[in-house]
Amino acid sequence: MTSQLVALSFDAHDPVRLARFWAGVLGWESADDPREGITLLPADDTGFRLRFLPSQEDKPVQNRMHFDLTSSSLENQRETVARALELGGRHIDIGQSPDDPHVVLADPEGNEFCVIEPGNKFLADCGSIGALSCDGSQQVGYFWSEALGWPLVWDQDEETAIRSPHGGPKIAWGGPPVEEKHGKCRPHFDLTPADGDQRAEVDRLLSLGAQRVDLGQGDVPWVVMADPDGNEFCVLPAG
């Protein structure tokens, strides 16, 4: 029994604007969303949707998770950066060197992402979203490998990465030191139980090291949980 990653959801002050930005950057199409947000459907083998949900919460610190977008050439990298800037993105400084070959940007609500240079071996066979790069412990990499049933594709020097057997982006955790968590994570995973039994899947995730979280969500059909590093995620009912 495993969970299926169905979406990466972002809290957003303006879900429509943020969805329009990422649709333009990735070339994905929008679809109906069950929770008054905006959903984008992948145009490649990504395997999960992007969702943008209305929220009044501010973004106090750098996200623990960001996209690494791939490039097929230097020209393609420049085109991706130019398209992101035209759609409302901006350059940001998170301490990178001026000589670094990747470009660090933020979307219109400040969510960080990188446009990676061509020839990056770690992302060599990945699509436009090469990876979700996370600030996280080795333990949390092991947790998500078990939770999703995705094998480890990297486990060295306390850095871990997993990837779906069907391809798509890698999810990678950089190991210690892990920055202290401040407030609710703006991006979070939405899961569904692969066998349809939400209660049993919640119990399994608890046994792997997750915990239930009360964010004031009230009586809702999904279960809010946190992984061993405290990152929130939701277990949705089947269907």
CSV table of C-alpha atoms in Angstrom, one decimal:
chain,number,residue,atom,x,y,z
A,1,MET,CA,0.0,0.0,0.0
A,2,THR,CA,1.3,3.4,-1.0
A,3,SER,CA,0.2,7.0,-1.5
A,4,GLN,CA,-0.1,8.5,-4.9
A,5,LEU,CA,1.2,12.1,-5.4
A,6,VAL,CA,-1.6,13.8,-7.3
A,7,ALA,CA,-0.6,17.4,-6.9
A,8,LEU,CA,1.9,19.9,-5.7
A,9,SER,CA,-0.3,22.7,-4.2
A,10,PHE,CA,0.8,26.3,-3.6
A,11,ASP,CA,-0.9,28.8,-1.3
A,12,ALA,CA,-1.4,32.0,-3.3
A,13,HIS,CA,-2.7,35.5,-2.8
A,14,ASP,CA,-3.8,35.5,-6.4
A,15,PRO,CA,-4.2,31.9,-7.6
A,16,VAL,CA,-5.3,33.0,-11.1
A,17,ARG,CA,-2.2,35.1,-11.7
A,18,LEU,CA,0.2,32.5,-10.3
A,19,ALA,CA,-1.4,29.7,-12.4
A,20,ARG,CA,-1.1,31.9,-15.5
A,21,PHE,CA,2.6,32.4,-14.8
A,22,TRP,CA,3.4,28.7,-14.4
A,23,ALA,CA,1.1,27.8,-17.4
A,24,GLY,CA,3.1,30.1,-19.5
A,25,VAL,CA,6.5,28.9,-18.2
A,26,LEU,CA,5.7,25.2,-18.5
A,27,GLY,CA,3.2,25.2,-21.4
A,28,TRP,CA,0.6,23.4,-19.2
A,29,GLU,CA,-3.2,23.8,-19.6
A,30,SER,CA,-5.6,24.7,-16.8
A,31,ALA,CA,-8.5,22.4,-15.5
A,32,ASP,CA,-11.3,22.6,-13.0
A,33,ASP,CA,-10.2,22.4,-9.4
A,34,PRO,CA,-12.4,20.9,-6.6
A,35,ARG,CA,-11.3,23.4,-3.9
A,36,GLU,CA,-11.9,26.8,-5.5
A,37,GLY,CA,-8.3,27.0,-6.8
A,38,ILE,CA,-6.7,26.6,-10.2
A,39,THR,CA,-5.2,23.4,-11.5
A,40,LEU,CA,-2.7,22.9,-14.2
A,41,LEU,CA,-2.4,19.6,-16.0
A,42,PRO,CA,1.1,18.3,-17.0
A,43,ALA,CA,2.0,18.3,-20.7
A,44,ASP,CA,4.8,15.7,-20.1
A,45,ASP,CA,5.6,12.8,-17.8
A,46,THR,CA,5.5,14.9,-14.6
A,47,GLY,CA,2.8,12.6,-13.2
A,48,PHE,CA,1.2,15.1,-10.8
A,49,ARG,CA,-0.7,18.4,-11.2
A,50,LEU,CA,0.1,21.9,-10.0
A,51,ARG,CA,-2.6,23.5,-7.9
A,52,PHE,CA,-2.9,27.1,-6.7
A,53,LEU,CA,-5.2,27.7,-3.7
A,54,PRO,CA,-6.4,31.0,-2.3
A,55,SER,CA,-4.6,32.1,0.9
A,56,GLN,CA,-4.0,35.3,2.8
A,57,GLU,CA,-0.9,33.9,4.5
A,58,ASP,CA,2.3,35.9,3.8
A,59,LYS,CA,5.6,34.2,2.7
A,60,PRO,CA,7.9,35.0,5.6
A,61,VAL,CA,11.0,33.1,4.5
A,62,GLN,CA,12.5,31.2,1.6
A,63,ASN,CA,10.5,28.1,0.6
A,64,ARG,CA,11.9,24.7,1.6
A,65,MET,CA,11.1,23.4,-1.9
A,66,HIS,CA,11.8,24.8,-5.3
A,67,PHE,CA,11.6,23.8,-8.9
A,68,ASP,CA,14.8,23.1,-10.9
A,69,LEU,CA,13.8,23.6,-14.6
A,70,THR,CA,16.0,21.9,-17.2
A,71,SER,CA,17.5,23.4,-20.4
A,72,SER,CA,18.5,21.7,-23.6
A,73,SER,CA,21.0,24.4,-24.6
A,74,LEU,CA,22.2,27.8,-23.5
A,75,GLU,CA,19.8,29.4,-25.9
A,76,ASN,CA,16.9,27.4,-24.4
A,77,GLN,CA,18.0,28.4,-20.9
A,78,ARG,CA,18.0,32.1,-22.0
A,79,GLU,CA,14.6,31.7,-23.6
A,80,THR,CA,13.1,30.1,-20.4
A,81,VAL,CA,14.5,32.9,-18.2
A,82,ALA,CA,13.3,35.6,-20.7
A,83,ARG,CA,9.8,34.0,-20.8
A,84,ALA,CA,9.6,33.8,-17.0
A,85,LEU,CA,10.6,37.5,-16.7
A,86,GLU,CA,8.1,38.5,-19.3
A,87,LEU,CA,5.4,36.7,-17.4
A,88,GLY,CA,6.1,38.5,-14.1
A,89,GLY,CA,9.1,36.6,-12.6
A,90,ARG,CA,12.2,38.3,-11.3
A,91,HIS,CA,15.9,37.6,-10.6
A,92,ILE,CA,16.7,37.1,-6.9
A,93,ASP,CA,19.8,36.7,-4.8
A,94,ILE,CA,19.8,33.8,-2.4
A,95,GLY,CA,23.6,33.7,-2.0
A,96,GLN,CA,24.5,32.1,-5.3
A,97,SER,CA,27.8,33.0,-6.9
A,98,PRO,CA,27.8,35.2,-10.0
A,99,ASP,CA,29.7,32.4,-11.7
A,100,ASP,CA,27.0,29.8,-11.1
A,101,PRO,CA,25.7,28.4,-14.4
A,102,HIS,CA,22.1,28.2,-13.2
A,103,VAL,CA,19.8,31.2,-12.9
A,104,VAL,CA,17.8,31.8,-9.7
A,105,LEU,CA,14.4,33.4,-10.2
A,106,ALA,CA,11.2,34.0,-8.3
A,107,ASP,CA,7.6,33.8,-9.5
A,108,PRO,CA,5.2,36.7,-9.0
A,109,GLU,CA,4.5,35.6,-5.4
A,110,GLY,CA,8.2,35.1,-4.5
A,111,ASN,CA,8.4,31.3,-4.9
A,112,GLU,CA,12.0,30.6,-5.8
A,113,PHE,CA,13.0,28.4,-8.7
A,114,CYS,CA,16.1,27.7,-10.7
A,115,VAL,CA,16.7,27.4,-14.5
A,116,ILE,CA,19.5,24.8,-14.7
A,117,GLU,CA,22.2,25.0,-17.3
A,118,PRO,CA,22.4,22.4,-20.1
A,119,GLY,CA,24.5,19.3,-19.5
A,120,ASN,CA,23.5,18.8,-15.9
A,121,LYS,CA,24.1,15.1,-15.3
A,122,PHE,CA,21.7,14.7,-12.4
A,123,LEU,CA,18.8,15.9,-14.5
A,124,ALA,CA,20.0,14.4,-17.8
A,125,ASP,CA,16.9,12.3,-18.5
A,126,CYS,CA,14.3,14.5,-16.8
A,127,GLY,CA,11.6,16.7,-18.4
A,128,SER,CA,11.1,20.5,-18.1
A,129,ILE,CA,10.7,20.2,-14.3
A,130,GLY,CA,13.9,18.3,-13.6
A,131,ALA,CA,13.5,18.2,-9.8
A,132,LEU,CA,11.8,19.5,-6.8
A,133,SER,CA,14.9,20.4,-4.7
A,134,CYS,CA,14.2,20.5,-1.0
A,135,ASP,CA,15.8,21.6,2.2
A,136,GLY,CA,15.5,18.4,4.2
A,137,SER,CA,17.0,15.6,6.2
A,138,GLN,CA,18.0,12.1,5.1
A,139,GLN,CA,15.2,10.8,7.3
A,140,VAL,CA,12.6,12.7,5.3
A,141,GLY,CA,14.0,11.4,2.1
A,142,TYR,CA,13.6,7.8,3.4
A,143,PHE,CA,10.1,8.7,4.6
A,144,TRP,CA,8.9,9.9,1.2
A,145,SER,CA,10.5,6.9,-0.5
A,146,GLU,CA,8.3,4.6,1.6
A,147,ALA,CA,5.2,6.9,1.5
A,148,LEU,CA,5.1,7.0,-2.3
A,149,GLY,CA,6.8,3.8,-3.1
A,150,TRP,CA,9.4,5.6,-5.2
A,151,PRO,CA,12.9,4.2,-5.1
A,152,LEU,CA,15.9,6.1,-3.9
A,153,VAL,CA,18.0,7.3,-6.9
A,154,TRP,CA,20.6,9.1,-4.7
A,155,ASP,CA,21.7,8.4,-1.1
A,156,GLN,CA,25.1,9.8,-0.3
A,157,ASP,CA,26.5,12.1,2.3
A,158,GLU,CA,23.0,12.5,3.9
A,159,GLU,CA,21.7,13.8,0.6
A,160,THR,CA,18.8,11.8,-0.9
A,161,ALA,CA,16.6,11.8,-4.0
A,162,ILE,CA,13.7,9.7,-5.1
A,163,ARG,CA,11.9,9.3,-8.5
A,164,SER,CA,8.8,7.6,-9.7
A,165,PRO,CA,9.3,4.4,-11.5
A,166,HIS,CA,7.3,6.0,-14.3
A,167,GLY,CA,9.8,8.9,-14.7
A,168,GLY,CA,9.1,12.6,-14.2
A,169,PRO,CA,10.9,14.9,-11.8
A,170,LYS,CA,13.2,13.8,-9.0
A,171,ILE,CA,12.5,14.9,-5.5
A,172,ALA,CA,15.8,15.7,-3.7
A,173,TRP,CA,16.7,16.7,-0.2
A,174,GLY,CA,20.0,18.4,0.5
A,175,GLY,CA,20.7,17.0,4.0
A,176,PRO,CA,22.0,19.0,7.0
A,177,PRO,CA,22.0,21.7,8.0
A,178,VAL,CA,18.2,22.0,7.7
A,179,GLU,CA,16.9,25.5,8.1
A,180,GLU,CA,14.4,26.1,10.9
A,181,LYS,CA,10.8,26.0,9.8
A,182,HIS,CA,8.8,29.3,10.0
A,183,GLY,CA,5.1,29.0,9.6
A,184,LYS,CA,3.1,26.8,7.2
A,185,CYS,CA,4.9,25.7,4.0
A,186,ARG,CA,3.4,27.5,1.0
A,187,PRO,CA,3.9,24.5,-1.3
A,188,HIS,CA,2.6,21.2,-0.1
A,189,PHE,CA,2.0,17.7,-1.5
A,190,ASP,CA,-1.6,16.4,-2.0
A,191,LEU,CA,-1.8,12.6,-1.8
A,192,THR,CA,-4.5,10.0,-2.4
A,193,PRO,CA,-4.4,6.4,-1.1
A,194,ALA,CA,-3.5,4.0,-3.9
A,195,ASP,CA,-6.0,1.4,-2.7
A,196,GLY,CA,-8.8,4.0,-1.8
A,197,ASP,CA,-8.7,3.5,1.9
A,198,GLN,CA,-7.9,6.9,3.3
A,199,ARG,CA,-8.0,5.9,7.0
A,200,ALA,CA,-5.7,2.9,6.5
A,201,GLU,CA,-3.2,5.1,4.5
A,202,VAL,CA,-3.2,7.8,7.2
A,203,ASP,CA,-2.4,5.1,9.8
A,204,ARG,CA,0.4,3.8,7.6
A,205,LEU,CA,1.9,7.2,7.2
A,206,LEU,CA,1.7,7.7,11.0
A,207,SER,CA,3.7,4.5,11.4
A,208,LEU,CA,6.4,5.8,9.0
A,209,GLY,CA,6.9,8.9,11.1
A,210,ALA,CA,4.3,11.4,10.0
A,211,GLN,CA,2.0,13.2,12.4
A,212,ARG,CA,-1.5,14.8,12.2
A,213,VAL,CA,-1.6,18.6,12.1
A,214,ASP,CA,-4.3,21.0,13.1
A,215,LEU,CA,-4.2,24.2,11.0
A,216,GLY,CA,-7.7,25.2,11.9
A,217,GLN,CA,-9.0,23.3,8.9
A,218,GLY,CA,-12.2,22.2,10.7
A,219,ASP,CA,-14.4,19.5,9.3
A,220,VAL,CA,-12.9,18.8,5.9
A,221,PRO,CA,-12.7,15.5,3.9
A,222,TRP,CA,-8.9,15.6,3.7
A,223,VAL,CA,-6.4,14.9,6.5
A,224,VAL,CA,-3.6,17.4,7.2
A,225,MET,CA,-0.4,15.8,8.2
A,226,ALA,CA,3.3,16.7,8.5
A,227,ASP,CA,6.4,14.6,7.5
A,228,PRO,CA,9.3,14.0,9.9
A,229,ASP,CA,10.8,17.5,9.0
A,230,GLY,CA,7.5,19.2,9.8
A,231,ASN,CA,6.4,19.9,6.2
A,232,GLU,CA,2.6,19.8,5.8
A,233,PHE,CA,0.9,17.6,3.3
A,234,CYS,CA,-2.7,16.5,2.7
A,235,VAL,CA,-4.2,13.0,2.3
A,236,LEU,CA,-7.3,13.4,0.1
A,237,PRO,CA,-10.2,11.0,0.0
A,238,ALA,CA,-10.1,8.6,-2.9
A,239,GLY,CA,-11.8,9.7,-6.1
